[in-house]
Tab-separated table of C-alpha atoms in Angstrom:
chain	number	residue	atom	x	y	z
A	13	MET	CA	65.327	96.627	-12.285
A	14	ALA	CA	63.470	99.839	-11.485
A	15	LEU	CA	60.215	98.098	-12.472
A	16	LEU	CA	60.967	95.215	-10.079
A	17	LEU	CA	61.623	97.721	-7.291
A	18	LEU	CA	58.278	99.432	-7.928
A	19	LEU	CA	56.544	96.046	-7.770
A	20	PHE	CA	58.260	95.293	-4.472
A	21	LEU	CA	57.175	98.606	-2.947
A	22	ALA	CA	53.629	98.124	-4.227
A	23	ASN	CA	53.650	94.656	-2.665
A	24	ILE	CA	54.664	96.111	0.704
A	25	LEU	CA	51.892	98.722	0.536
A	26	THR	CA	49.215	96.070	0.043
A	27	ILE	CA	49.907	94.560	3.451
A	28	SER	CA	47.525	95.628	6.189
A	29	GLU	CA	48.983	95.769	9.693
A	30	GLY	CA	48.389	92.680	11.811
A	31	THR	CA	47.932	90.149	9.021
A	32	CYS	CA	50.279	87.521	7.724
A	33	GLU	CA	48.394	86.939	4.472
A	34	PRO	CA	49.876	89.453	2.027
A	35	GLY	CA	48.245	90.519	-1.211
A	36	ILE	CA	50.915	89.656	-3.729
A	37	VAL	CA	50.789	92.007	-6.697
A	38	LYS	CA	52.540	89.719	-9.145
A	39	GLN	CA	54.603	86.572	-9.017
A	40	ILE	CA	57.753	87.671	-10.744
A	41	HIS	CA	59.691	84.424	-10.832
A	42	LEU	CA	58.571	80.846	-10.268
A	43	LEU	CA	62.018	79.850	-8.929
A	44	ARG	CA	61.471	76.269	-10.046
A	45	PRO	CA	64.486	73.936	-10.069
A	46	ARG	CA	65.335	73.216	-13.684
A	47	SER	CA	67.231	70.326	-15.205
A	48	GLY	CA	68.235	69.187	-18.649
A	49	ALA	CA	69.295	66.036	-20.434
A	50	GLY	CA	72.907	65.108	-21.015
A	51	GLY	CA	74.256	66.980	-18.009
A	52	ASN	CA	73.829	70.352	-19.673
A	53	SER	CA	74.245	73.423	-17.487
A	54	ILE	CA	70.845	75.015	-16.968
A	55	PRO	CA	70.799	78.730	-16.031
A	56	GLY	CA	69.334	79.330	-12.578
A	57	LEU	CA	69.942	75.866	-11.136
A	58	SER	CA	73.393	76.625	-9.686
A	59	CYS	CA	72.116	79.868	-8.134
A	60	LEU	CA	69.285	78.060	-6.367
A	61	SER	CA	71.838	75.639	-4.919
A	62	TRP	CA	74.112	78.524	-3.943
A	63	ARG	CA	71.261	80.226	-2.070
A	64	LEU	CA	70.457	77.001	-0.211
A	65	ALA	CA	74.101	76.623	0.847
A	66	VAL	CA	74.185	80.232	2.047
A	67	GLU	CA	70.983	79.910	4.077
A	68	THR	CA	72.197	76.705	5.722
A	69	ASN	CA	75.542	78.323	6.627
A	70	ASN	CA	77.501	75.888	4.471
A	71	ILE	CA	78.972	78.731	2.417
A	72	ILE	CA	80.556	81.251	4.789
A	73	GLY	CA	82.823	84.258	4.530
A	74	TRP	CA	81.571	85.294	1.110
A	75	LYS	CA	81.876	88.950	0.091
A	76	THR	CA	79.407	89.360	-2.767
A	77	VAL	CA	76.653	87.487	-4.530
A	78	PRO	CA	78.129	85.691	-7.579
A	79	GLU	CA	77.740	87.926	-10.617
A	80	GLU	CA	75.796	85.261	-12.510
A	81	CYS	CA	73.303	85.079	-9.608
A	82	GLU	CA	72.446	88.782	-9.399
A	83	GLU	CA	69.264	88.428	-11.445
A	84	TYR	CA	68.245	85.267	-9.583
A	85	VAL	CA	68.676	86.887	-6.154
A	86	GLY	CA	66.816	89.971	-7.374
A	87	HIS	CA	63.867	87.884	-8.526
A	88	TYR	CA	63.883	86.001	-5.234
A	89	MET	CA	63.933	89.131	-3.062
A	90	LEU	CA	61.274	90.971	-5.064
A	91	GLY	CA	59.111	87.979	-5.879
A	92	LYS	CA	56.737	85.708	-4.063
A	93	GLN	CA	59.118	83.091	-2.669
A	94	TYR	CA	60.976	85.405	-0.287
A	95	ARG	CA	57.675	86.440	1.254
A	96	LYS	CA	56.539	82.827	1.545
A	97	ASP	CA	59.789	81.787	3.204
A	98	SER	CA	59.609	84.677	5.676
A	99	ARG	CA	55.994	83.855	6.449
A	100	VAL	CA	56.818	80.250	7.338
A	101	VAL	CA	59.509	81.373	9.784
A	102	SER	CA	57.258	83.975	11.427
A	103	LYS	CA	54.348	81.554	11.795
A	104	GLU	CA	56.576	78.915	13.378
A	105	ALA	CA	57.971	81.523	15.756
A	106	PHE	CA	54.468	82.541	16.799
A	107	LEU	CA	53.353	78.941	17.343
A	108	TYR	CA	56.357	78.427	19.579
A	109	ALA	CA	55.764	81.660	21.527
A	110	GLN	CA	52.081	80.846	21.909
A	111	SER	CA	52.962	77.513	23.530
A	112	LEU	CA	55.027	79.081	26.314
A	113	LYS	CA	53.918	79.717	29.860
A	114	LEU	CA	55.286	83.149	30.671
A	115	ALA	CA	56.424	84.152	34.138
A	116	GLY	CA	54.429	87.375	33.958
A	117	ASP	CA	57.184	89.486	35.543
A	118	GLY	CA	58.088	91.420	32.395
A	119	LYS	CA	61.434	89.662	32.019
A	120	ASP	CA	60.531	87.359	29.115
A	121	ILE	CA	61.982	89.006	26.015
A	122	TRP	CA	62.205	88.355	22.296
A	123	ILE	CA	65.249	89.665	20.451
A	124	PHE	CA	64.874	90.972	16.924
A	125	ASP	CA	67.683	92.022	14.625
A	126	ILE	CA	66.779	95.038	12.463
A	127	ASP	CA	68.248	95.004	8.939
A	128	GLU	CA	66.558	92.342	6.775
A	129	THR	CA	64.730	91.149	9.880
A	130	THR	CA	62.335	93.883	10.960
A	131	LEU	CA	63.255	96.535	8.404
A	132	SER	CA	63.919	95.754	4.740
A	133	ASN	CA	66.764	97.373	2.821
A	134	THR	CA	65.675	95.810	-0.452
A	135	PRO	CA	64.985	99.244	-2.029
A	136	TYR	CA	68.656	100.073	-1.449
A	137	TYR	CA	70.019	96.734	-2.634
A	138	ALA	CA	67.819	96.827	-5.730
A	139	GLN	CA	69.933	99.789	-6.822
A	140	HIS	CA	73.200	98.044	-5.918
A	141	GLY	CA	73.070	94.646	-7.553
A	142	PHE	CA	71.234	92.762	-4.797
A	143	GLY	CA	74.563	92.095	-3.111
A	144	ALA	CA	76.544	91.500	-6.320
A	145	GLU	CA	78.276	94.866	-5.835
A	146	PRO	CA	80.898	95.152	-3.079
A	147	TYR	CA	79.486	96.614	0.136
A	148	ASN	CA	79.870	100.391	0.345
A	149	ALA	CA	79.525	101.550	3.956
A	150	THR	CA	79.229	105.218	3.008
A	151	LEU	CA	76.337	104.663	0.606
A	152	PHE	CA	74.571	102.233	2.928
A	153	ASP	CA	74.868	104.574	5.922
A	154	LYS	CA	73.440	107.365	3.790
A	155	TRP	CA	70.438	105.129	3.007
A	156	VAL	CA	70.008	104.262	6.694
A	157	MET	CA	69.997	107.940	7.659
A	158	GLU	CA	67.147	108.592	5.241
A	159	GLY	CA	64.981	106.493	7.550
A	160	ASP	CA	62.799	105.158	4.744
A	161	ALA	CA	63.269	101.400	5.101
A	162	PRO	CA	59.910	99.578	4.936
A	163	ALA	CA	58.909	96.932	7.449
A	164	LEU	CA	59.223	93.282	6.568
A	165	PRO	CA	55.472	92.523	6.837
A	166	GLU	CA	55.866	89.011	8.214
A	167	SER	CA	58.122	90.244	11.020
A	168	LEU	CA	55.766	93.112	11.819
A	169	TRP	CA	52.948	90.588	12.078
A	170	LEU	CA	55.016	88.470	14.493
A	171	TYR	CA	56.014	91.548	16.502
A	172	ASN	CA	52.372	92.472	17.087
A	173	LYS	CA	51.499	88.889	18.011
A	174	LEU	CA	54.325	88.744	20.542
A	175	LEU	CA	53.205	91.980	22.172
A	176	SER	CA	49.664	90.620	22.433
A	177	LEU	CA	51.089	87.627	24.346
A	178	GLY	CA	52.796	89.917	26.834
A	179	ILE	CA	56.330	89.316	25.528
A	180	LYS	CA	58.702	92.284	25.651
A	181	VAL	CA	60.701	93.122	22.522
A	182	VAL	CA	64.382	94.013	22.361
A	183	PHE	CA	65.989	95.202	19.132
A	184	LEU	CA	69.678	94.261	18.884
A	185	THR	CA	71.302	95.666	15.761
A	186	GLY	CA	74.709	96.158	14.224
A	187	ARG	CA	73.762	99.729	13.349
A	188	HIS	CA	75.912	102.317	15.094
A	189	GLU	CA	74.846	104.343	18.103
A	190	SER	CA	75.006	107.503	15.975
A	191	GLN	CA	72.050	106.126	13.984
A	192	ARG	CA	69.799	105.687	17.041
A	193	ASN	CA	67.334	108.537	16.447
A	194	THR	CA	66.864	107.759	12.763
A	195	THR	CA	66.484	104.050	13.437
A	196	ALA	CA	63.956	104.614	16.227
A	197	SER	CA	61.901	106.935	14.033
A	198	ASN	CA	62.027	104.507	11.107
A	199	LEU	CA	60.824	101.646	13.309
A	200	LYS	CA	57.938	103.679	14.714
A	201	ASN	CA	56.916	105.064	11.331
A	202	VAL	CA	56.420	101.578	9.865
A	203	GLY	CA	54.555	100.105	12.829
A	204	TYR	CA	57.041	99.026	15.498
A	205	HIS	CA	55.594	101.404	18.054
A	206	ALA	CA	57.012	100.028	21.313
A	207	TRP	CA	59.981	98.102	22.635
A	208	ASP	CA	61.792	97.484	25.910
A	209	LYS	CA	65.290	98.173	24.600
A	210	LEU	CA	66.930	99.327	21.386
A	211	ILE	CA	70.579	98.251	21.454
A	212	LEU	CA	72.945	99.729	18.879
A	213	LYS	CA	76.659	99.121	18.435
A	214	GLU	CA	79.232	101.401	20.045
A	215	PRO	CA	82.189	101.378	17.607
A	216	SER	CA	84.691	102.368	20.318
A	217	LYS	CA	83.662	99.348	22.398
A	218	TYR	CA	83.503	96.750	19.663
A	219	SER	CA	86.098	97.926	17.151
A	220	GLY	CA	87.613	94.914	15.405
A	221	LYS	CA	85.155	92.491	16.998
A	222	THR	CA	82.863	90.192	15.049
A	223	ALA	CA	79.091	90.491	15.072
A	224	VAL	CA	78.965	87.139	16.887
A	225	PHE	CA	81.114	88.568	19.705
A	226	TYR	CA	79.161	91.829	19.882
A	227	LYS	CA	75.725	90.249	19.980
A	228	SER	CA	76.770	87.472	22.351
A	229	ASN	CA	78.145	90.056	24.770
A	230	GLU	CA	75.012	92.207	24.638
A	231	ARG	CA	72.775	89.176	25.172
A	232	GLU	CA	74.896	88.128	28.141
A	233	MET	CA	74.455	91.564	29.706
A	234	LEU	CA	70.681	91.317	29.224
A	235	GLU	CA	70.596	87.976	31.017
A	236	LYS	CA	72.739	89.347	33.849
A	237	LYS	CA	70.039	91.980	34.324
A	238	GLY	CA	67.497	89.207	34.835
A	239	TYR	CA	65.981	89.016	31.370
A	240	ARG	CA	65.075	85.647	29.882
A	241	ILE	CA	65.610	85.400	26.119
A	242	ILE	CA	62.783	83.147	25.016
A	243	GLY	CA	63.218	83.846	21.307
A	244	ASN	CA	65.852	85.302	18.997
A	245	MET	CA	65.294	86.163	15.326
A	246	GLY	CA	67.691	87.416	12.667
A	247	ASP	CA	68.640	87.135	9.018
A	248	GLN	CA	72.329	86.398	9.661
A	249	TRP	CA	73.794	83.365	11.377
A	250	SER	CA	75.898	85.830	13.380
A	251	ASP	CA	72.618	87.002	14.962
A	252	LEU	CA	71.976	83.505	16.249
A	253	LEU	CA	75.352	81.905	16.986
A	254	GLY	CA	77.711	82.414	19.912
A	255	THR	CA	76.618	82.459	23.551
A	256	ASN	CA	73.396	83.391	25.350
A	257	THR	CA	71.430	82.820	22.155
A	258	GLY	CA	68.099	82.258	23.891
A	259	ASN	CA	65.756	79.316	24.252
A	260	ARG	CA	65.085	79.139	20.526
A	261	THR	CA	66.371	80.911	17.407
A	262	PHE	CA	64.680	81.652	14.082
A	263	LYS	CA	66.593	82.377	10.869
A	264	LEU	CA	65.004	84.568	8.208
A	265	PRO	CA	66.226	84.296	4.599
A	266	ASP	CA	68.830	86.715	3.266
A	267	PRO	CA	71.019	85.776	0.295
A	268	MET	CA	72.235	89.367	-0.305
A	269	TYR	CA	75.099	89.651	2.185
A	270	TYR	CA	77.108	87.849	4.859
A	271	ILE	CA	78.143	89.219	8.276
A	272	SER	CA	80.536	87.256	10.469
């Protein structure tokens, strides 16, 4: 698994800022659907179907990646298909944004989630079963505070394109307010150099509330301040459901964890 992680990091380093055509170091896994005669169970087929059901929000409330799918999810996240899937979403988002006629008053905003949307925690999850291990908040928070998460190249490409169109960016994340300085530095260090707002979660305000409630409430407050949410992108359905979701939403792939 350490070798796969090194390949992933090398893949990230080959991406030049401002391009959406990455130089893939190696295709690790073809991820082809496989079938056999006589109704035999073929390894890998059920995991592909599981990932599809997760991404379409048909499987909800799950706690961990099925143990038998750990290797499959790892190959997906570190291989070529994850990058291709992310690229399709980012290109569609840009085509949509490019078609808009902006008001020009600085109130047209695009909301980005952070984890697995603009920053990638794959180096962390590669050491923790790609979601097959139960979530450990202490270990994950320690990783976050290191501030070493790489950018998801396709999202960084979209971010730069949106800025060039005159669209303001708002980051809306489930990270806690105590992680603000580290998160801001991490974003800047990997290329997200400017934004209008960086909204982090205040535990005292949203204790016991779902991510859908938290993000809906924060989006509502943005709109009450006169902002127009023309686009909204995240890796979790909880980033995109609820109220005040914006004119259009874009879902990035993430089969490693589920947030309600």
